[in-house]
CSV table of C-alpha atoms and ligand atoms in Angstrom, one decimal:
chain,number,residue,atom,x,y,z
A,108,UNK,CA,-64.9,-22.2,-6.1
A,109,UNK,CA,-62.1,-20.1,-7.0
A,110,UNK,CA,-62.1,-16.2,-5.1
A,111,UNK,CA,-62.4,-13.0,-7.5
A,112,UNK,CA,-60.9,-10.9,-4.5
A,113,UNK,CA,-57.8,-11.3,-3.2
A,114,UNK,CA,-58.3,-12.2,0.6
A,115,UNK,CA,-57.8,-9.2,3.3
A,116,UNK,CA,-54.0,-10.9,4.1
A,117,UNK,CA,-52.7,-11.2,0.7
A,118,UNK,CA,-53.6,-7.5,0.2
A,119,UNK,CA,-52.0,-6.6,3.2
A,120,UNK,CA,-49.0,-8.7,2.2
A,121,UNK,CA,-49.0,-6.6,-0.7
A,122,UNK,CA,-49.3,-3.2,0.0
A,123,UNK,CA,-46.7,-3.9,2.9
A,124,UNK,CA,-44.0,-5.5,0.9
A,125,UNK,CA,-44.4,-2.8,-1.8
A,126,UNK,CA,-43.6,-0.2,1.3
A,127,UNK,CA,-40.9,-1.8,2.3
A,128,UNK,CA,-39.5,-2.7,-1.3
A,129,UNK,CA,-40.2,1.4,-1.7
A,130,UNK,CA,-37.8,1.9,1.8
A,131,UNK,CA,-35.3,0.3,0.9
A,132,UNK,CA,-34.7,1.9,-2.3
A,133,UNK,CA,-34.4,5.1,-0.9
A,134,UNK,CA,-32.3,4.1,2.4
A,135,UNK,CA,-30.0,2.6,0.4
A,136,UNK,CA,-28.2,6.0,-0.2
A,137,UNK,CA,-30.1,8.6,1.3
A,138,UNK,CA,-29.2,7.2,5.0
A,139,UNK,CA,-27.2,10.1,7.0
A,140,UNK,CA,-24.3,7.9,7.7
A,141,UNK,CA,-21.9,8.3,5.1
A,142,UNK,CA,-20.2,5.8,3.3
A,143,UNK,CA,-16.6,4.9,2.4
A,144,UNK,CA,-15.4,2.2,-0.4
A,145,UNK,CA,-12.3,1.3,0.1
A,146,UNK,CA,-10.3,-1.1,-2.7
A,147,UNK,CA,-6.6,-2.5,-1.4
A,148,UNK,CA,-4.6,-4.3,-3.5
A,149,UNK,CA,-3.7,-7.0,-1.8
A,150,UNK,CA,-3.8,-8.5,2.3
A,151,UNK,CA,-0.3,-10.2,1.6
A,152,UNK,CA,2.1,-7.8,3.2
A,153,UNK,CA,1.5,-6.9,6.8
A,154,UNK,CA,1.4,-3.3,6.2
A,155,UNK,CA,-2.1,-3.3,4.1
A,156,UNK,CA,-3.8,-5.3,6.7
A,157,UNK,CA,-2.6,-2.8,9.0
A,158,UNK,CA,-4.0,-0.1,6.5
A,159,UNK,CA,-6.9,-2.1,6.5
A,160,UNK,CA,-7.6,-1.7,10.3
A,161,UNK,CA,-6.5,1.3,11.4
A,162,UNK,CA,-9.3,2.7,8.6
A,163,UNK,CA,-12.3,0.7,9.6
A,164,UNK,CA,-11.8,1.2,13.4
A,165,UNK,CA,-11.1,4.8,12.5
A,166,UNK,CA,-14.2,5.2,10.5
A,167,UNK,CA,-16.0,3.4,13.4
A,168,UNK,CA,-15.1,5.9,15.7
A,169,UNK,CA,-16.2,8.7,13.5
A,170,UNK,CA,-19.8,7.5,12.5
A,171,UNK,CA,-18.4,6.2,9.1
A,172,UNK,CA,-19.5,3.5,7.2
A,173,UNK,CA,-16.7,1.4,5.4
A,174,UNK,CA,-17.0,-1.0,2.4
A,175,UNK,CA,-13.7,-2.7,1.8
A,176,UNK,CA,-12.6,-5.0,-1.1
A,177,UNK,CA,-9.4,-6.8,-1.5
A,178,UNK,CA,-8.1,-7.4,-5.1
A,179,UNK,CA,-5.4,-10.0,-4.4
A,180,UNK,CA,-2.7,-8.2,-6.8
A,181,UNK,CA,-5.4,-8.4,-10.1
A,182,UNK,CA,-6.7,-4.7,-11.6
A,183,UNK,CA,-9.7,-7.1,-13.6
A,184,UNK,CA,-11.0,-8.0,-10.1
A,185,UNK,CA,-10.3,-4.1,-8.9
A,186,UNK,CA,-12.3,-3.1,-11.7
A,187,UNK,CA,-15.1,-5.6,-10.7
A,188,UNK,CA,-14.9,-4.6,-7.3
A,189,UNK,CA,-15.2,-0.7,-7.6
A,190,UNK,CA,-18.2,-0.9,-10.0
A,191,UNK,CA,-19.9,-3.0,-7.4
A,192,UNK,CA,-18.4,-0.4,-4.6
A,193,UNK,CA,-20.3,2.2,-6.9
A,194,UNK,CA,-23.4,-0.1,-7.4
A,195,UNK,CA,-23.6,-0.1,-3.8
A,196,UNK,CA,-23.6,4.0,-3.5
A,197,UNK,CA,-20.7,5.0,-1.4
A,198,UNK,CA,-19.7,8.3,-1.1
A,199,UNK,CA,-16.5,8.2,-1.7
A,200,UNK,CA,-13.9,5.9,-2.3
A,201,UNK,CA,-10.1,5.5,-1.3
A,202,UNK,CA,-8.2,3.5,-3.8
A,203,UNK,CA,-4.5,2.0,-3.5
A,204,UNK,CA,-4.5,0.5,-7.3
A,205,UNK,CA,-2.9,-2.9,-8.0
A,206,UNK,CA,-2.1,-1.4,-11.7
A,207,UNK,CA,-1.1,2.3,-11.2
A,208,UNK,CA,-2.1,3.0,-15.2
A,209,UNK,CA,-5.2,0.5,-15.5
A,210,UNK,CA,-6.7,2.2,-12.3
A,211,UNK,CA,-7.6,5.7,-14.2
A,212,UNK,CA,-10.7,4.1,-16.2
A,213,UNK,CA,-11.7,3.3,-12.3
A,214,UNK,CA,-11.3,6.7,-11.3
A,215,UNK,CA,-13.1,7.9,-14.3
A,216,UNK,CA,-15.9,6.1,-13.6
A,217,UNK,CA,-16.6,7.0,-10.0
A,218,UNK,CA,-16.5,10.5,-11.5
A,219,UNK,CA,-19.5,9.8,-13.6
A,220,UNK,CA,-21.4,8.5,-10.6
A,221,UNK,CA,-20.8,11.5,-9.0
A,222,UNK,CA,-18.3,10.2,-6.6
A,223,UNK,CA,-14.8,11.6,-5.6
A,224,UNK,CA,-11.7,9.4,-5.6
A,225,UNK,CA,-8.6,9.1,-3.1
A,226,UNK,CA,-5.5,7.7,-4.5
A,227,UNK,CA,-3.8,5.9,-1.2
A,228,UNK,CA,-0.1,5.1,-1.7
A,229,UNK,CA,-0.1,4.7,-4.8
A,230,UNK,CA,-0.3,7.2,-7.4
A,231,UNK,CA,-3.3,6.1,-10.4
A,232,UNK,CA,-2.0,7.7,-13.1
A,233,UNK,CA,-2.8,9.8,-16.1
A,234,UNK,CA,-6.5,10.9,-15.2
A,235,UNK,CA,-8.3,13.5,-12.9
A,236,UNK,CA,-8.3,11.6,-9.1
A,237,UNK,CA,-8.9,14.0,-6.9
A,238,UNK,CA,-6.2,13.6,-4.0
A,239,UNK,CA,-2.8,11.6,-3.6
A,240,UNK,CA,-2.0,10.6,0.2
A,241,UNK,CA,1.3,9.1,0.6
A,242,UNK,CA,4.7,8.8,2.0
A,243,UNK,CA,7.1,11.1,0.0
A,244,UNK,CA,8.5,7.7,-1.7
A,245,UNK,CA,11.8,8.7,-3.2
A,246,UNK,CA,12.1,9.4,0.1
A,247,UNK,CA,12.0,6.3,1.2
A,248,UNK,CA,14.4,5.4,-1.8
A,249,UNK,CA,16.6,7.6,-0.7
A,250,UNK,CA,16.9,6.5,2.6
A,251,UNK,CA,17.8,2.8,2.1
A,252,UNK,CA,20.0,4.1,-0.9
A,253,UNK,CA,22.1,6.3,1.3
A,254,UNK,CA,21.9,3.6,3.8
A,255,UNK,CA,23.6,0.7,1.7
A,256,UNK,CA,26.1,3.1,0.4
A,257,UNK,CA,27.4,4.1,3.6
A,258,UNK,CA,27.8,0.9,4.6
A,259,UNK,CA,29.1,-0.9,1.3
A,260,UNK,CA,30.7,2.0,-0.7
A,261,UNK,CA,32.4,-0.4,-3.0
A,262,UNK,CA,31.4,-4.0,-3.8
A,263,UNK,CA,28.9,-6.0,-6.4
A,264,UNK,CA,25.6,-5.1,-5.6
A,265,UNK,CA,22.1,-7.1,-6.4
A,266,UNK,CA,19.5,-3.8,-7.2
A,267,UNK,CA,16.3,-5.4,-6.8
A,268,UNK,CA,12.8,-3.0,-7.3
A,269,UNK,CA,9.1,-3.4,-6.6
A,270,UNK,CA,6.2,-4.6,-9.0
A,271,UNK,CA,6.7,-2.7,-12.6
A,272,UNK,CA,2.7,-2.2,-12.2
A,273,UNK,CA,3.2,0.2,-8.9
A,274,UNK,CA,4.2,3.4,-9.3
A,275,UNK,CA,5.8,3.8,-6.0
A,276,UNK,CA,8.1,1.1,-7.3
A,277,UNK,CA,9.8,3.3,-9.8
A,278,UNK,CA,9.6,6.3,-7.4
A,279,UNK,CA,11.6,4.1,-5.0
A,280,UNK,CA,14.3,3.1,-6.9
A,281,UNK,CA,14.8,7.4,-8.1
A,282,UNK,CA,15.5,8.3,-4.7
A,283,UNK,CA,17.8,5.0,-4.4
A,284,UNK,CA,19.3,5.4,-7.5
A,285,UNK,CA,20.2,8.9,-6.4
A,286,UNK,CA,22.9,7.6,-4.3
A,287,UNK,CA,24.1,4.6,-6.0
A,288,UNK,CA,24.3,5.1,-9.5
A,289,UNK,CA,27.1,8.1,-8.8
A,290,UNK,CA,29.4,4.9,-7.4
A,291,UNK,CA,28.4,3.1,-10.6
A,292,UNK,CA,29.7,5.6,-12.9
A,293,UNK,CA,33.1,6.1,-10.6
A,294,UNK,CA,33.5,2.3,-10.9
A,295,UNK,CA,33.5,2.0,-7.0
A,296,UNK,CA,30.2,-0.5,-7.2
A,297,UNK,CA,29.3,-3.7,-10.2
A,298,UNK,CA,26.4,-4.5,-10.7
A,299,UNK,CA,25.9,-7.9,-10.5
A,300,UNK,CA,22.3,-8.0,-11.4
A,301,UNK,CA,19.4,-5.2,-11.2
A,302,UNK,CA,16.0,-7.1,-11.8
A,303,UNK,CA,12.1,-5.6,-10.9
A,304,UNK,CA,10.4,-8.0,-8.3
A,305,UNK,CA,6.9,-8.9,-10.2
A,306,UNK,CA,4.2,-8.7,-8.0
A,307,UNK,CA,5.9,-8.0,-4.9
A,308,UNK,CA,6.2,-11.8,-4.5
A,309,UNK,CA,9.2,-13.1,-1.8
A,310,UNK,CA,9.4,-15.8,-4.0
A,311,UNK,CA,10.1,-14.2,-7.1
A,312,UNK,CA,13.3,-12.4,-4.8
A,313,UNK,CA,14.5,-15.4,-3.7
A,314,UNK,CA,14.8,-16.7,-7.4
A,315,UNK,CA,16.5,-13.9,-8.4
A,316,UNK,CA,18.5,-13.5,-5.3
A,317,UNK,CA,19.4,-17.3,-7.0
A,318,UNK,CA,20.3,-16.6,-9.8
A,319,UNK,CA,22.5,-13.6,-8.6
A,320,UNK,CA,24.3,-15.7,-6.0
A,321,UNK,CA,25.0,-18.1,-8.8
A,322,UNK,CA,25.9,-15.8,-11.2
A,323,UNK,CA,28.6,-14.1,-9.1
A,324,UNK,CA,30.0,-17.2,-7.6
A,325,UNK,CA,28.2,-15.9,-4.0
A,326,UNK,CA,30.5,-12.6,-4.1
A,327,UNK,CA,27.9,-10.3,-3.8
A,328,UNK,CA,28.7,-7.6,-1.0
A,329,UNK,CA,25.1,-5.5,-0.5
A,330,UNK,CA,21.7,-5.7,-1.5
A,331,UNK,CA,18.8,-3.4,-2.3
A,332,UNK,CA,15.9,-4.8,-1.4
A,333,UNK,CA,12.8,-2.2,-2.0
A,334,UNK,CA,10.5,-4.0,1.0
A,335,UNK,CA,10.8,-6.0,3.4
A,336,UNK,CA,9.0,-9.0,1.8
A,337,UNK,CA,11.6,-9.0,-1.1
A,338,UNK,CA,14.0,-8.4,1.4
A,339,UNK,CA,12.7,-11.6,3.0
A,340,UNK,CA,13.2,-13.9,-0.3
A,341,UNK,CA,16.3,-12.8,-0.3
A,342,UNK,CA,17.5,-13.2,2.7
A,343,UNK,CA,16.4,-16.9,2.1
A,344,UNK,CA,18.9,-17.2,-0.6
A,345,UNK,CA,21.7,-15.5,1.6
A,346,UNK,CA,21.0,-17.9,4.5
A,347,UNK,CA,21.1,-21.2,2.1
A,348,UNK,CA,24.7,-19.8,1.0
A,349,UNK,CA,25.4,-19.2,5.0
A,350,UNK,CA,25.3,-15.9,3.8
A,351,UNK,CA,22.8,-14.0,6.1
A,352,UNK,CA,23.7,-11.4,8.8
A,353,UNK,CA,27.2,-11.0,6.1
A,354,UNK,CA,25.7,-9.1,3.1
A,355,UNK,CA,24.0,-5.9,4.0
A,356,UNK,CA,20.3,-5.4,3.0
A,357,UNK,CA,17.5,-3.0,3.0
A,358,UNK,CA,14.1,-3.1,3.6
A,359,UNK,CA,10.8,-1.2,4.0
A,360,UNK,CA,7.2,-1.0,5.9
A,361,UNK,CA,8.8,-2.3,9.3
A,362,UNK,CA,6.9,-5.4,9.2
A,363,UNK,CA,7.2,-8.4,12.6
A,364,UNK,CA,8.9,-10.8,10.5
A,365,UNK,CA,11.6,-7.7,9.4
A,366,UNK,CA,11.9,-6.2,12.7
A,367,UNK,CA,12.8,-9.5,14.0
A,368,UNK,CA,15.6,-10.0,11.1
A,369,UNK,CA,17.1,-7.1,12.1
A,370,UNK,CA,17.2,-7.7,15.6
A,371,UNK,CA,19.1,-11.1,14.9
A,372,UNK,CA,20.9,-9.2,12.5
A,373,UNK,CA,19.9,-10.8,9.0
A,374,UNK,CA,18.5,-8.1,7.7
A,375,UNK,CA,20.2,-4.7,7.8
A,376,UNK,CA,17.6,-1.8,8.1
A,377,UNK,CA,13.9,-1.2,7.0
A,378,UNK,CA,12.0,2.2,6.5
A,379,UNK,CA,8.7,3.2,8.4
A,380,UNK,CA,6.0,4.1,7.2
A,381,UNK,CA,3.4,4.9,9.9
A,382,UNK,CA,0.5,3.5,8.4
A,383,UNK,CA,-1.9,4.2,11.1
A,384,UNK,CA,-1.1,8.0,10.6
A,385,UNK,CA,-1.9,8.0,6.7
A,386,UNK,CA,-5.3,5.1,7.5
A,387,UNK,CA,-6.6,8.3,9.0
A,388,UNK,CA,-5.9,10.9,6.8
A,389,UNK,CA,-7.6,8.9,4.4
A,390,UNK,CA,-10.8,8.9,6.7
A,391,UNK,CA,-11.0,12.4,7.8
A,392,UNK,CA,-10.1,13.5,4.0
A,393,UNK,CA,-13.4,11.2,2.8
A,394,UNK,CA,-15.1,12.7,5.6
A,395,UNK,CA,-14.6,16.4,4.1
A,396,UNK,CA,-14.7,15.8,0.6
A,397,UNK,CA,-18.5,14.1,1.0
A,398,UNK,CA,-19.4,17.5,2.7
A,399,UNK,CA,-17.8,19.0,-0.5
A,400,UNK,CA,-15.0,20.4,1.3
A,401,UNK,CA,-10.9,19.2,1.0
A,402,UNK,CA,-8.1,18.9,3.1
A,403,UNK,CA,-5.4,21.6,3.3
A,404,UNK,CA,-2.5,20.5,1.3
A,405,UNK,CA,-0.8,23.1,1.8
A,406,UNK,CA,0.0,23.7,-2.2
A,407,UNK,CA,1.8,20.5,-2.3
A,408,UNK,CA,1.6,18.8,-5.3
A,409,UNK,CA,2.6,15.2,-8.0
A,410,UNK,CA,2.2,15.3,-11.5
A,411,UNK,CA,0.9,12.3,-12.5
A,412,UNK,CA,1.4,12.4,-15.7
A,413,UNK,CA,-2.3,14.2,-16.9
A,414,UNK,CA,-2.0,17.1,-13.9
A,415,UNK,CA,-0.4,18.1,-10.6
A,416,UNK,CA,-2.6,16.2,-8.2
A,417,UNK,CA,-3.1,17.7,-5.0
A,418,UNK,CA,-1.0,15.6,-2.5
A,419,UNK,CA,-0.5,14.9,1.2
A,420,UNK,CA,3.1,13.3,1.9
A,421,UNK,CA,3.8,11.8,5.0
A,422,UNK,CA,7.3,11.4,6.2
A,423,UNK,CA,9.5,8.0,6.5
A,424,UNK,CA,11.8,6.7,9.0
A,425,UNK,CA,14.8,4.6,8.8
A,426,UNK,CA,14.9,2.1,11.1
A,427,UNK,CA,18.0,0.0,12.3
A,428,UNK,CA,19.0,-2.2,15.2
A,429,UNK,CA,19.7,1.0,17.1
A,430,UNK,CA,16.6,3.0,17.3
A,431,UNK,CA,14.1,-0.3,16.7
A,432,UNK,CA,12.9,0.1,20.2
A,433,UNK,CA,12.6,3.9,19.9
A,434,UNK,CA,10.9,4.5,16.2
A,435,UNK,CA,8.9,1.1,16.4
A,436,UNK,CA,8.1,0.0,20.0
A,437,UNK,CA,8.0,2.8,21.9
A,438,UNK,CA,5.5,4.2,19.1
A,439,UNK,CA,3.2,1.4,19.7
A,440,UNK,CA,3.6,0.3,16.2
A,441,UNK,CA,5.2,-3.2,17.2
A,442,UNK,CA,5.0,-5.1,20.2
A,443,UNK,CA,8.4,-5.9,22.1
A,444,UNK,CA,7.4,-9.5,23.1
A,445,UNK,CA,7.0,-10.3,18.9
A,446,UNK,CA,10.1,-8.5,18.2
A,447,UNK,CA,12.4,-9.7,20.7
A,448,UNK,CA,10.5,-13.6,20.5
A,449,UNK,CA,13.4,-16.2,20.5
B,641,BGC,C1,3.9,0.1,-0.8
B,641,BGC,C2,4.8,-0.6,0.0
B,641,BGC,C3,4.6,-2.1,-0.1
B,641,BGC,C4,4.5,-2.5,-1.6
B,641,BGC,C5,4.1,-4.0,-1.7
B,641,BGC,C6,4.0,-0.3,-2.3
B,641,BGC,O1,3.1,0.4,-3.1
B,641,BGC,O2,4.2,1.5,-0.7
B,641,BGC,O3,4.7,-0.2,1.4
B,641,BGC,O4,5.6,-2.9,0.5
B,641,BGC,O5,3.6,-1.7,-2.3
B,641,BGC,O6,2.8,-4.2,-1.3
């Protein structure tokens, strides 16, 4: 005989799961703890997996909820990613774009949800984000710049410069061109080849540092290397030539593998960017902006091509053999045991 009634525990079951279905659809934004999304470009280079960190243990000890996504150097799964971070309801999100340019359609659609957007180290360009954190990064170009020119102010030089996607790339090699390209016009330095480094990727440096070796019959006298994982492809090429530790050669971001380079002495200098110090900018600036406040940036401001976006610049450090232990051991940044490892 089949029941007209549903039984007492299927009704139950009912009215129970619609209560819960009915919870969960308003928890899923409306909790108090606020949330942060948080798309990086990439885990490859030391320095965004110490972003990465300092952020979420950070946010932990504020209360703070953090979603994070990694794009692996693509803006097609950055996109993907922040419309899932939005699907998900955060309340704000911190953004270091893979594509400086693609990134604004990213920025314009958080906007629409409702949700403000930080641009972390890199600038997105050409739309309305609503905060730039950063290092001042012609700075930093200017530091490895005036570096390699005081130590080589003649030779052939090998100019190499970051991913043509990342803005700080081109902001970079300004402040290093700032200092080198006046001994280019005097004659004092050739060129010998002057390449952008696609993707970031070591290996791509070491090709060219290939081809340049090659190219100049292995007379090449100093390099620019715009990071310290290009300056590790690089220095690969040198040391196949038994060439390392003889051709000078910048760096940036103070990564282990650098730090220990320039102990030994095969790689020249890098510049440090205290990437705990702007991992909590990032946090306390989501923190006020969900309230509806902003940080004080004092009326600093970078154009980024649309509008002067309100900016918070955070100052570099050039780091050599003789104030390694000072700048990045003594500040807890590196360990001596992995810097000083045989
Ligand atoms: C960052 C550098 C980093 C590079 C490659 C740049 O945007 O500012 O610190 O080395 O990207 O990831």
């Amino acid at each position: 005989m089949i029941k007209k009634t549903p039984s007492y525990a299927i009704r139950l079951f009912t009215i129970v799961s619609i209560l819960l279905l009915l919870m969960s659809c308003t928890s899923s934004k409306k909790s108090d703890t606020l949330v942060i999304g948080l798309s990086l470009p990439t885990q490859r280079q030391e320095r965004w997996v110490r972003d990465k960190e300092t952020m979420e243990a950070y946010a932990a000890e504020k209360g703070v909820k953090v979603l994070v996504q990694i794009s692996d150097e693509d803006a097609r799964m950055q996109a993907n990613q922040v419309e899932n971070l939005l699907t998900q309801g955060i309340d704000v999100l911190v953004i270091a774009p893979h594509d400086s340019k693609a990134a604004a359609t990213l920025v314009d659609q958080a906007h629409r949800e409702g949700v403000k957007v930080i641009s972390y180290d890199r600038l997105i360009l050409e739309c309305d984000v609503d905060l730039y954190l950063s290092f001042d990064n012609v700075e930093v170009g200017r530091i490895q710049g005036q570096y390699i020119t005081k130590t080589v102010p003649q030779g052939d030089y090998v100019i190499l410069s970051g991913a043509p996607t990342d803005n700080n790339a081109k902001l970079f090699k300004q402040g290093a061109m700032e200092l080198i390209q006046p001994l280019i016009d005097n004659g004092a330095i050739k060129v010998v080849l002057e390449q952008a480094v696609d993707n970031w990727e070591p290996k791509n440096s070491l090709r060219l540092m290939e081809q340049a070796l090659t190219k100049a019959n292995n007379k090449i006298d100093a390099v620019l290397a715009p990071n310290d994982g290009t300056a590790g492809g690089a220095i690969e090429a040198l040391a196949t030539q038994g060439l390392a530790g003889k051709v000078p050669i910048t760096g940036q971001d103070a990564q282990v593998d650098a730090a220990i380079r320039i102990v030994k002495g095969t790689q020249s200098m890098t510049v440090f960017k205290d990437t705990r110090k702007l991992g909590k900018a990032a946090v306390d600036a989501a923190i006020l902006m969900a309230k509806g406040e902003f940080p004080d940036t004092k009326g600093k401001t970078v154009n980024n091509g649309k509008f002067d976006v309100k900016s918070q610049l955070l100052t570099p450090v050039e780091v050599t053999k003789e104030n390694i232990d000072e700048v990045l051991i003594e500040s807890g940044y590196l360990k001596k045991e992995e810097v000083y490892r045989k």
